[in-house]
PDB file of C-alpha atoms in Angstrom:
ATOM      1  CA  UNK D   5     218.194 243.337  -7.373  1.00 50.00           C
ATOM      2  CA  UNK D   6     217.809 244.025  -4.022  1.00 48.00           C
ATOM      3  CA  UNK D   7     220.097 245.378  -1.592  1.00 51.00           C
ATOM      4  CA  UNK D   8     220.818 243.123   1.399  1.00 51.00           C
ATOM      5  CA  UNK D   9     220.810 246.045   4.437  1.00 49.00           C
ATOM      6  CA  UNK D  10     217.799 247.157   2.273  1.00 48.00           C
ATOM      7  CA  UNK D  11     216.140 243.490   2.681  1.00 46.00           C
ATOM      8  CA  UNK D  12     217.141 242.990   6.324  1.00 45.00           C
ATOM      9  CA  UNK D  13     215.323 246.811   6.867  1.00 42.00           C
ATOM     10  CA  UNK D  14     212.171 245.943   5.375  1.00 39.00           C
ATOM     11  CA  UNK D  15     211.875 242.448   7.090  1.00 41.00           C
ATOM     12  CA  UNK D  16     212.618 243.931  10.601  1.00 44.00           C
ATOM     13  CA  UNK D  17     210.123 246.895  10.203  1.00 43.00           C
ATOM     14  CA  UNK D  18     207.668 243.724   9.324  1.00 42.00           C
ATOM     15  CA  UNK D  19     208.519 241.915  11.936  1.00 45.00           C
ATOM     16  CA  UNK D  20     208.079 244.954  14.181  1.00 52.00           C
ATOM     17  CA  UNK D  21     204.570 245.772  13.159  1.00 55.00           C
ATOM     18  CA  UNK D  22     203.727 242.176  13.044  1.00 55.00           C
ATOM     19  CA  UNK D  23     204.782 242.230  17.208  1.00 81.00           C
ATOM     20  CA  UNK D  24     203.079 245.413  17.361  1.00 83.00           C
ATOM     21  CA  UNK D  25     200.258 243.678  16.203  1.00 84.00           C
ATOM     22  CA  UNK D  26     200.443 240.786  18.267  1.00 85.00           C
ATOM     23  CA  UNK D  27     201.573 242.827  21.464  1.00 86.00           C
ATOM     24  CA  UNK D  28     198.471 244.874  21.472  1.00 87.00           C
ATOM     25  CA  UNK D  29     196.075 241.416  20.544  1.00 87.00           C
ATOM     26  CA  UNK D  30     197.716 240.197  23.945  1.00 84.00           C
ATOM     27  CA  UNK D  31     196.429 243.717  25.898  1.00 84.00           C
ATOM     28  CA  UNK D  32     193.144 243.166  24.921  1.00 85.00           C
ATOM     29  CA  UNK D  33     192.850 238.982  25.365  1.00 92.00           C
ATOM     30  CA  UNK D  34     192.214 237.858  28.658  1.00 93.00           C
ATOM     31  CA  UNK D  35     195.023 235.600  30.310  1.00 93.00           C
ATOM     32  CA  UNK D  36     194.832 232.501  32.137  1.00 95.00           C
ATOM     33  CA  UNK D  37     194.598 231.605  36.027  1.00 96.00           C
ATOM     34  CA  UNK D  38     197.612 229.742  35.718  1.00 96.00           C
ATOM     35  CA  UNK D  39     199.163 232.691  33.900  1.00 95.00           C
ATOM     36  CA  UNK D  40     198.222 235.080  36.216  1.00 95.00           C
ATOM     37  CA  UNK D  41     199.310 233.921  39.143  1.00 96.00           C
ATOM     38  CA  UNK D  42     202.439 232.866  38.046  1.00 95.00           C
ATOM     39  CA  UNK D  43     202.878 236.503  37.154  1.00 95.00           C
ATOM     40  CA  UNK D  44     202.115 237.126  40.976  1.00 95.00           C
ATOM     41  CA  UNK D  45     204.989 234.577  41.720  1.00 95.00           C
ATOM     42  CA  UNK D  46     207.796 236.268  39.497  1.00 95.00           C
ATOM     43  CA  UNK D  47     206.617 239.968  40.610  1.00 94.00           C
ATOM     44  CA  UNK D  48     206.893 239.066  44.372  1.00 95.00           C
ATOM     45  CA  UNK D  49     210.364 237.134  43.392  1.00 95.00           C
ATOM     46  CA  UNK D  50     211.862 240.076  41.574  1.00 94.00           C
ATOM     47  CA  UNK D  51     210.961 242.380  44.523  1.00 94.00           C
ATOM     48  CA  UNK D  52     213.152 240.270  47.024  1.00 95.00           C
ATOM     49  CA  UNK D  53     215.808 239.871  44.174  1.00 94.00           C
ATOM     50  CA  UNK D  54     216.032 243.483  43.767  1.00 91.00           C
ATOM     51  CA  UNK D  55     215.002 245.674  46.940  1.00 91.00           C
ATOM     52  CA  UNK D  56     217.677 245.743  50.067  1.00 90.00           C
ATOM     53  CA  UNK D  57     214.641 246.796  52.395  1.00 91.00           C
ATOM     54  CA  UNK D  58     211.645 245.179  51.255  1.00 94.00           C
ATOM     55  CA  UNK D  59     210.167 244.286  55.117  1.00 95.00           C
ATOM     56  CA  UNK D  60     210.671 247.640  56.177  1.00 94.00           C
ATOM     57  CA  UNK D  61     207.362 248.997  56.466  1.00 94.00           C
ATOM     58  CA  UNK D  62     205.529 245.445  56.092  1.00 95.00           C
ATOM     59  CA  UNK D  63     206.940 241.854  57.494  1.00 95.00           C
ATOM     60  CA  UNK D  64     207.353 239.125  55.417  1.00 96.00           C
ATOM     61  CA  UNK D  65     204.717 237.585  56.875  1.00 97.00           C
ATOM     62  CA  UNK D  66     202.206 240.463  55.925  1.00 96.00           C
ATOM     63  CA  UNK D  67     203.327 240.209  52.530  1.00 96.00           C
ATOM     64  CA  UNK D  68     203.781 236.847  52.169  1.00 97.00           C
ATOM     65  CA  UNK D  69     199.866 236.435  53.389  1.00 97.00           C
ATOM     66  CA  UNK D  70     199.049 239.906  51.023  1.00 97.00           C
ATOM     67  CA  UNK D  71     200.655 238.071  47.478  1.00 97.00           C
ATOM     68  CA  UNK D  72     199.325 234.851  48.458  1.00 97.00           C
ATOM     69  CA  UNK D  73     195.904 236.009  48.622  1.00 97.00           C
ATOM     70  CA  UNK D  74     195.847 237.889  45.834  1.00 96.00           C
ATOM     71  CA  UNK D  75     196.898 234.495  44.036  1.00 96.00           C
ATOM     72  CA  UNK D  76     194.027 232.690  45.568  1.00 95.00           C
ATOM     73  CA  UNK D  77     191.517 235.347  44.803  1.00 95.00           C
ATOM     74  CA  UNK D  78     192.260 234.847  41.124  1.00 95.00           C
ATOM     75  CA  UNK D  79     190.036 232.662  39.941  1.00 95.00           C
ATOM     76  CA  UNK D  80     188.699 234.312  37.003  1.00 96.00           C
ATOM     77  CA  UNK D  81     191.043 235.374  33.488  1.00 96.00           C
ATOM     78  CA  UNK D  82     191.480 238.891  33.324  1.00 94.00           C
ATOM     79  CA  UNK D  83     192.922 241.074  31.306  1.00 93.00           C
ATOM     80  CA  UNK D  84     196.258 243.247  31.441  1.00 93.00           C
ATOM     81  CA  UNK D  85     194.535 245.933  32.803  1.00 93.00           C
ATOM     82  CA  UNK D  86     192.067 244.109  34.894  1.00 94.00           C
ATOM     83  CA  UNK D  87     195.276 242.302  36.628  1.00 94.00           C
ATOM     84  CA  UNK D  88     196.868 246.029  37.352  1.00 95.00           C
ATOM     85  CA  UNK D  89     194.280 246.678  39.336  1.00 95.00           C
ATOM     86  CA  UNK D  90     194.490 244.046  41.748  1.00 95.00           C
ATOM     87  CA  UNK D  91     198.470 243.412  41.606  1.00 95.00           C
ATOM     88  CA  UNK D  92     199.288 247.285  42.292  1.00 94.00           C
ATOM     89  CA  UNK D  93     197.141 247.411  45.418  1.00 95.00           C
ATOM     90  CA  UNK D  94     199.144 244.650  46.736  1.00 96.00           C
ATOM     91  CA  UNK D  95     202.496 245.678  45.692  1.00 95.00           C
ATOM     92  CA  UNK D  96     202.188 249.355  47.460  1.00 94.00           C
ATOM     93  CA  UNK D  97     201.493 247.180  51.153  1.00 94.00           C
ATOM     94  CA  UNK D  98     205.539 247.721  50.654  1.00 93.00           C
ATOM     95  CA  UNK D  99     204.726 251.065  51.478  1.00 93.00           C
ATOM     96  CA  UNK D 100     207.803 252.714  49.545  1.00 89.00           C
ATOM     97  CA  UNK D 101     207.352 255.234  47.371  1.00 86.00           C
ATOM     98  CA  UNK D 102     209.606 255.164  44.801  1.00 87.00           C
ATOM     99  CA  UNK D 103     207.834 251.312  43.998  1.00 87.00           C
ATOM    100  CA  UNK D 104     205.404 251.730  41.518  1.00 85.00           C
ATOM    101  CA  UNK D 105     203.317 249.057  39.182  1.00 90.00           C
ATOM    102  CA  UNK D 106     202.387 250.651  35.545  1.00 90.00           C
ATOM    103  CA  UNK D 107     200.330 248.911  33.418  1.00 91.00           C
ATOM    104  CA  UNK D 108     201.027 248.303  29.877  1.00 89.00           C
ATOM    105  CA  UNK D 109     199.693 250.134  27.218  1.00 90.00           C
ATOM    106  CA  UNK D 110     198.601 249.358  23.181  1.00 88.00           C
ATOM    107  CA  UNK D 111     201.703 250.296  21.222  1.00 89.00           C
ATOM    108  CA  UNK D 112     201.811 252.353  17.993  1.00 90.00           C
ATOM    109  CA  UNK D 113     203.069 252.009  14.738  1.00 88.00           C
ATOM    110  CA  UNK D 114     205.678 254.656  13.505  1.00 88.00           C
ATOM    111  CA  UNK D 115     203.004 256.016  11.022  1.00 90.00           C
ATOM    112  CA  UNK D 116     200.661 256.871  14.400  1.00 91.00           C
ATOM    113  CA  UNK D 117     204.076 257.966  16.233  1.00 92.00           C
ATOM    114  CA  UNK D 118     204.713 260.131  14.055  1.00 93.00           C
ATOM    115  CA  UNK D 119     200.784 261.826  13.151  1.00 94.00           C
ATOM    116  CA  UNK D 120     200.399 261.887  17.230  1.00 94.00           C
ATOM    117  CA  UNK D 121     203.669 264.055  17.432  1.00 94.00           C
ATOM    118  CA  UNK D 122     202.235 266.597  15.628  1.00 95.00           C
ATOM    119  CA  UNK D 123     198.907 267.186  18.106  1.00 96.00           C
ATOM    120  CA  UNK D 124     198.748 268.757  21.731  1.00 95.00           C
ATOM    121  CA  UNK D 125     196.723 267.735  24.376  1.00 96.00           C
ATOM    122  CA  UNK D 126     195.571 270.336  26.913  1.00 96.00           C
ATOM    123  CA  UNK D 127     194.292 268.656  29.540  1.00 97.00           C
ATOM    124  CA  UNK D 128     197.400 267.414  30.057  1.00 95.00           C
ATOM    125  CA  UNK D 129     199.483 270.721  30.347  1.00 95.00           C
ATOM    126  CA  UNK D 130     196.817 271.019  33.718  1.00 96.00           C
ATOM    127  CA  UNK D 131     198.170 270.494  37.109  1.00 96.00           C
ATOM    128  CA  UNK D 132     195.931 270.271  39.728  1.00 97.00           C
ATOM    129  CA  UNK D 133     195.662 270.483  43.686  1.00 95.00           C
ATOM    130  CA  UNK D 134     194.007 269.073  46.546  1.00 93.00           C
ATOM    131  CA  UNK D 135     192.527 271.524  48.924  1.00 92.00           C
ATOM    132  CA  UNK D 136     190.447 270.162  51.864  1.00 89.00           C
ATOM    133  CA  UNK D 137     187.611 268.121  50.495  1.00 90.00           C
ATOM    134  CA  UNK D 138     188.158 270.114  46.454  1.00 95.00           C
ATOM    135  CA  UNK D 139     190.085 268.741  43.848  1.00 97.00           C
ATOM    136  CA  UNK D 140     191.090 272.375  42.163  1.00 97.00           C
ATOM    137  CA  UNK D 141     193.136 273.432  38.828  1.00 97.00           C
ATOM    138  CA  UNK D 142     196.103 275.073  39.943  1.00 96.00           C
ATOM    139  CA  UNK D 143     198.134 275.397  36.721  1.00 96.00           C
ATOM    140  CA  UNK D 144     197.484 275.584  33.361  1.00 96.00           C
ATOM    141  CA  UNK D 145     201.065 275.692  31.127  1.00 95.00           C
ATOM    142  CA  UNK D 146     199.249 275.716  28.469  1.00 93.00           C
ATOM    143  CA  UNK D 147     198.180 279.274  29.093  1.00 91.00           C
ATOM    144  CA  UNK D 148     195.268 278.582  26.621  1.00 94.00           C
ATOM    145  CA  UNK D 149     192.957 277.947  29.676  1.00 95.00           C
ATOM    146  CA  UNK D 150     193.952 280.358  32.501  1.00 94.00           C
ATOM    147  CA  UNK D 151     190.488 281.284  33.474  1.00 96.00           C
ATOM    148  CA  UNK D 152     189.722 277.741  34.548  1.00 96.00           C
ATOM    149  CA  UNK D 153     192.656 277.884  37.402  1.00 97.00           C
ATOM    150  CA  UNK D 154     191.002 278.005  40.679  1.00 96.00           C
ATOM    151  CA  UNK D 155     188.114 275.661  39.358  1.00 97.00           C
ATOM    152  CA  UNK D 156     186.713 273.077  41.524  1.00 97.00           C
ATOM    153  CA  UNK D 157     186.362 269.404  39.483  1.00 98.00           C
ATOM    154  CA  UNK D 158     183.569 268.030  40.385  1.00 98.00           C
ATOM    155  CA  UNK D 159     183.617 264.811  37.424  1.00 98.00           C
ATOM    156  CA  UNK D 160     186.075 263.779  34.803  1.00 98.00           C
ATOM    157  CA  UNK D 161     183.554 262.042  31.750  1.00 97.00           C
ATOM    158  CA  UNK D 162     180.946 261.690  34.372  1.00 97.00           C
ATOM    159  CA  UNK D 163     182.599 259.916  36.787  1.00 97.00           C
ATOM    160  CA  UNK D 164     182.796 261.693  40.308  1.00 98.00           C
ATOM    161  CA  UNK D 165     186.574 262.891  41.009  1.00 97.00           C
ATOM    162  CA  UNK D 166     186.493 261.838  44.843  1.00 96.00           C
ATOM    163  CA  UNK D 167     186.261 258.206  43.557  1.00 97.00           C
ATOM    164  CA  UNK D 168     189.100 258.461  40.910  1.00 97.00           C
ATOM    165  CA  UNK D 169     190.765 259.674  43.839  1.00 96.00           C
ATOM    166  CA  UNK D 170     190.074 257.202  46.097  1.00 95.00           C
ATOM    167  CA  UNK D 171     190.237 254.180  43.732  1.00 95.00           C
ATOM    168  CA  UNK D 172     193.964 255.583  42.665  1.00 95.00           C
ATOM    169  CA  UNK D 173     195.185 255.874  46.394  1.00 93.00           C
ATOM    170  CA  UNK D 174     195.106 252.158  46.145  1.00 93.00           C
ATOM    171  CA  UNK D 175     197.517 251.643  42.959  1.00 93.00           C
ATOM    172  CA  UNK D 176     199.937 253.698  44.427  1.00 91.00           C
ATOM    173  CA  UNK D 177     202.637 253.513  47.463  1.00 88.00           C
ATOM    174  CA  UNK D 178     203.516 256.241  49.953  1.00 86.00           C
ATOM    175  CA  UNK D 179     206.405 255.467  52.114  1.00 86.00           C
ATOM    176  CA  UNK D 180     205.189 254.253  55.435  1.00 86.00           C
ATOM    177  CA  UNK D 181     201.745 255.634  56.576  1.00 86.00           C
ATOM    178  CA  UNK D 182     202.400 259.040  55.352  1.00 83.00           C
ATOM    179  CA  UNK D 183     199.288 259.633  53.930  1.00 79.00           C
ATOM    180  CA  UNK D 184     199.989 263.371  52.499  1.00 81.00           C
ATOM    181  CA  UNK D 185     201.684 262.019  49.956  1.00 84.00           C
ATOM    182  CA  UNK D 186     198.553 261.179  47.704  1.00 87.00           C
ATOM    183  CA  UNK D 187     196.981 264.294  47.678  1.00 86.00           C
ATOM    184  CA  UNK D 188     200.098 265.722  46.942  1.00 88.00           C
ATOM    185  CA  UNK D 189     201.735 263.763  43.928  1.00 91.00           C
ATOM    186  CA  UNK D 190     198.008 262.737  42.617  1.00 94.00           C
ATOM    187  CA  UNK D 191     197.553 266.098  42.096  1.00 93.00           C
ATOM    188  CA  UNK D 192     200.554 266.854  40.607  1.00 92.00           C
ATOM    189  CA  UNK D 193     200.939 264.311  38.152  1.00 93.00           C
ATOM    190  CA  UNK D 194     197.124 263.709  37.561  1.00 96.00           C
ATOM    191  CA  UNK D 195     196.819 263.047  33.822  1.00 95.00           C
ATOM    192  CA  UNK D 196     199.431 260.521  34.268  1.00 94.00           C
ATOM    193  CA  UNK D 197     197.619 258.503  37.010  1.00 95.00           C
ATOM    194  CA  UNK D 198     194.396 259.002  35.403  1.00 96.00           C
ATOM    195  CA  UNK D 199     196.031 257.336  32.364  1.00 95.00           C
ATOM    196  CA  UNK D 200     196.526 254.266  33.946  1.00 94.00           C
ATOM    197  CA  UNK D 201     193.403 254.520  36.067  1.00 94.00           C
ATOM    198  CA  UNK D 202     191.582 253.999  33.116  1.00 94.00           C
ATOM    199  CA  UNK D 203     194.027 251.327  30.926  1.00 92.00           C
ATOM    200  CA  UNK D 204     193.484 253.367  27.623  1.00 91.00           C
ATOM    201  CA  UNK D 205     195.074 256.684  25.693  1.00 92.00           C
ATOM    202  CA  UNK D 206     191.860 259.323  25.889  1.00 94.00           C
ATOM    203  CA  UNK D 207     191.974 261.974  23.395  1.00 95.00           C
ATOM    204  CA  UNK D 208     188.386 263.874  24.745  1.00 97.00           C
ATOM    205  CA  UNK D 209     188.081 264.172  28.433  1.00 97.00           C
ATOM    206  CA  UNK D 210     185.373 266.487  29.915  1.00 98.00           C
ATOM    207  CA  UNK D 211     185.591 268.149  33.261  1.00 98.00           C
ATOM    208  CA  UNK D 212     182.520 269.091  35.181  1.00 98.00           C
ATOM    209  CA  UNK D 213     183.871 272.421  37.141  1.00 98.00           C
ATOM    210  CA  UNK D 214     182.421 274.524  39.570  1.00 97.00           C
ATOM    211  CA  UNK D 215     183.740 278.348  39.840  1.00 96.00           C
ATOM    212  CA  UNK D 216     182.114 280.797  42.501  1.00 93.00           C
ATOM    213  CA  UNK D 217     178.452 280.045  42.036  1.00 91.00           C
ATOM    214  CA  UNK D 218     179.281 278.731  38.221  1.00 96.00           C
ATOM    215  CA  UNK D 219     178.755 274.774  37.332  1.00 97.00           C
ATOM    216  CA  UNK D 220     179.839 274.120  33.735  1.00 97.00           C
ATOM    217  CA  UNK D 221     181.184 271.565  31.611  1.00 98.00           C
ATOM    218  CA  UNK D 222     185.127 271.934  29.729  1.00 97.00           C
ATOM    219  CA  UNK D 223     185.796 269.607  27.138  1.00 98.00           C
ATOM    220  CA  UNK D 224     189.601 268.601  25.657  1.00 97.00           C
ATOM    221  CA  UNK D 225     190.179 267.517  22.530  1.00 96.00           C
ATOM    222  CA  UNK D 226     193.448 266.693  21.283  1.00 95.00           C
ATOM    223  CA  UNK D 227     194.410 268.753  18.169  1.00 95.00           C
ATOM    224  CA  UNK D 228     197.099 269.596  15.756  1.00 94.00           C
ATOM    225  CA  UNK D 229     199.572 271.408  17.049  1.00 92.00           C
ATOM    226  CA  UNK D 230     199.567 275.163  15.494  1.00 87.00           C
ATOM    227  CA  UNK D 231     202.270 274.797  13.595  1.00 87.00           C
ATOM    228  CA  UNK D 232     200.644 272.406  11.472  1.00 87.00           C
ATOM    229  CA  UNK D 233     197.413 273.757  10.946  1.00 81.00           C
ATOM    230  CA  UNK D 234     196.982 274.956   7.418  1.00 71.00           C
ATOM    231  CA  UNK D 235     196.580 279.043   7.486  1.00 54.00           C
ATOM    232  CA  UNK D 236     194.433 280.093   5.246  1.00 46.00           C
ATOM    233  CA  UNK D 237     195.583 283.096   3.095  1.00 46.00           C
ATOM    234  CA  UNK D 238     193.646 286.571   4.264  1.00 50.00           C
ATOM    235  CA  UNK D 239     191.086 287.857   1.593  1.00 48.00           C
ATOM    236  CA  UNK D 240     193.628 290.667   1.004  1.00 48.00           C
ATOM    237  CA  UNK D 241     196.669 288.336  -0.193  1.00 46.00           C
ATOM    238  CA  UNK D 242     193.960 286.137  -2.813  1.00 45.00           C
ATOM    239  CA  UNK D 243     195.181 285.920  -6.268  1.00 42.00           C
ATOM    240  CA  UNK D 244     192.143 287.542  -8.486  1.00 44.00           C
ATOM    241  CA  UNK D 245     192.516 286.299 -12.450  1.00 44.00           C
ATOM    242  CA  UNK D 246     192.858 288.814 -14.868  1.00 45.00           C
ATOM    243  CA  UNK D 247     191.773 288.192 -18.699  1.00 52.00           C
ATOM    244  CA  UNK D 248     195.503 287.427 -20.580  1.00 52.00           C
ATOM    245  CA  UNK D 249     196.939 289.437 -23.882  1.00 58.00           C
ATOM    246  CA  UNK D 250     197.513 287.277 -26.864  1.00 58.00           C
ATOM    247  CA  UNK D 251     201.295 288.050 -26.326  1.00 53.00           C
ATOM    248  CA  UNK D 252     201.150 287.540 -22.604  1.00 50.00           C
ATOM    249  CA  UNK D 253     198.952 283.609 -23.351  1.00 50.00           C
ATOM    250  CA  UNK D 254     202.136 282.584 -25.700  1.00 49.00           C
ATOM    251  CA  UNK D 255     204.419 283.569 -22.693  1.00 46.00           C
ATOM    252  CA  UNK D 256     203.079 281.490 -20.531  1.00 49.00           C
ATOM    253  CA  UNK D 257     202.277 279.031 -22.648  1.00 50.00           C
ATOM    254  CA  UNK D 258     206.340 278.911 -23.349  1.00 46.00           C
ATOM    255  CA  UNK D 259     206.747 278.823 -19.224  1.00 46.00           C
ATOM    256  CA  UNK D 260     204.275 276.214 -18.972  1.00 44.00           C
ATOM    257  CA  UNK D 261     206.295 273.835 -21.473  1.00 49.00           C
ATOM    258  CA  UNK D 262     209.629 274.865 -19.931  1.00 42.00           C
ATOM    259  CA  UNK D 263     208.557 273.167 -16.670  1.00 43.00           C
ATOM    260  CA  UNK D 264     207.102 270.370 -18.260  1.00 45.00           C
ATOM    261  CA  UNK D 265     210.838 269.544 -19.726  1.00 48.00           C
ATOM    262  CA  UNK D 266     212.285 270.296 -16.598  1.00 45.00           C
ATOM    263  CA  UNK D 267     209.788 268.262 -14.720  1.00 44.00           C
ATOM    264  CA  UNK D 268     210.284 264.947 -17.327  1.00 43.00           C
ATOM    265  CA  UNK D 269     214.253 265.347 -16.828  1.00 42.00           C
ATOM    266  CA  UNK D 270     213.937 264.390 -13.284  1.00 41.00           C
ATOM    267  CA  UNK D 271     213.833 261.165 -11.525  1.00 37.00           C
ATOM    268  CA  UNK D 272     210.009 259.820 -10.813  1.00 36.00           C
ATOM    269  CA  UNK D 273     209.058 259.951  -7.075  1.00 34.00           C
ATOM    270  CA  UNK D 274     207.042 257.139  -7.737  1.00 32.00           C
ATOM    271  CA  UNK D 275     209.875 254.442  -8.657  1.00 31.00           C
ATOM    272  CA  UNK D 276     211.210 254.802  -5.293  1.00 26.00           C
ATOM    273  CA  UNK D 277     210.950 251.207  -3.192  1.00 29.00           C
ATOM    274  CA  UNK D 278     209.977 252.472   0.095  1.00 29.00           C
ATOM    275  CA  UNK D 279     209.797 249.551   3.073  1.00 27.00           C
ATOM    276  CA  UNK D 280     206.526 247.824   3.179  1.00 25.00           C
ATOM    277  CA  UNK D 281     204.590 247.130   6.662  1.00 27.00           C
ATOM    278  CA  UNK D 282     202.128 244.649   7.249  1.00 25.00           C
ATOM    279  CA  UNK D 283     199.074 245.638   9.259  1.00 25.00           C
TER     280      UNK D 283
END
């Protein structure tokens, strides 16, 4: 019979993956009008619930006029990702920094946790820098990619970099009308805001870079991480096979059956009840 805390285990790690399920079915539906813009309602609520300064930068009758727009201007379902995009414009008229909207993102299942653990990705390791009109690499702490610091990006998967700029200015607040803040933290934390920028988990992204008079493409893969990639044995250390003595086949022949009875006095592996999850 089955143990209870083993029961109660199994049926919350269902229920979990069933959510999981369900929670990432909800990312990719679209949601209603009504929906939406009661989500406009309680985010506009919660900010004059929660922040002592709201109408520092803005008056409440800018914002007031900003979120009730924005509810009028939906008239279409959208998506969780679509409805980022036009609630975290609105949200950084507050014009304080430290408010920030993040959009939500397709959850994993402990299986995928735990396989995506074991990779690296790059292009993340990068930090980057804006320099008049060039968007450069300044960093790479990966120091797999040094020679690409001082690289001008001219696209990221074909899309031009001065319009991922310019399209993530508007997601994000700076406080007041500093406006040296974006370059700044954009390029700082770019694979983060590019992240949300696009609403999905990339695991290839190609630059297009320009060096002195060089234009060439850099792609990034995510990968296994080194210490799980399976070193194979130098030609040196291979076993070679040698022809066996009669004398030295029965030895082995005895070794071989002496593991056998070890093997058969243990439990099975296989009778173990492991928890079940239901994709």
């Amino acid at each position: 019979m089955m143990k209870p805390i083993t029961l109660i285990s199994i049926l919350l790690l269902i229920t979990s993956c069933v959510s999981t399920k369900k929670y990432n079915a909800e990312l990719l539906n679209k949601h209603s009008i009504t929906d939406l813009q009661s989500d406009v309602d309680e985010t506009y609520n919660e900010l004059k619930k929660l922040h002592p300064k709201l109408y520092r930068y803005t008056s409440k009758d800018q914002l007031d006029y900003k979120f009730d727009s924005l509810k009028q201007c939906i008239q279409a379902p959208l998506t969780s990702h679509m409805f980022y995009k036009k609630l975290a414009p609105v949200v950084a008229q507050v014009r304080q920094g430290h408010i920030s909207v993040t959009p939500p993102f397709i959850k994993r299942s402990r299986k995928q946790k735990k396989q995506r653990a074991k990779t690296s990705f790059d292009f993340n390791k990068l930090e980057f820098e804006q320099v008049s009109d060039a968007f450069l690499i300044s960093a790479d702490y990966s120091e797999k990619h040094e020679n690409l610091i001082g690289s001008q990006v001219l696209t990221v998967n074909n899309e031009p970099i001065q319009k991922i700029i310019a399209d993530t200015k508007k997601l994000i607040a700076s406080d007041g009308y500093n406006t040296t803040f974006y370059n700044s933290i954009i390029g700082h934390y770019f694979s983060g805001y590019y992240l949300k920028y696009k609403g999905v988990v990339l695991d290839t992204i190609q630059l297009k870079l320009k060096k002195n008079d060089s234009i060439f493409n850099k792609t990034f893969k995510r990968e296994l991480k080194d210490k799980y990639k399976k070193q194979e044995r130098p030609l040196s250390d291979k076993i070679t096979k040698t022809k066996l003595t009669t004398a030295e086949k029965k030895i082995e022949s005895i070794h071989i059956n002496f593991l056998l009875q070890k093997k058969e006095s243990k439990p099975n592996a296989l009778n173990f009840k492991g928890y079940i999850c239901i994709n």
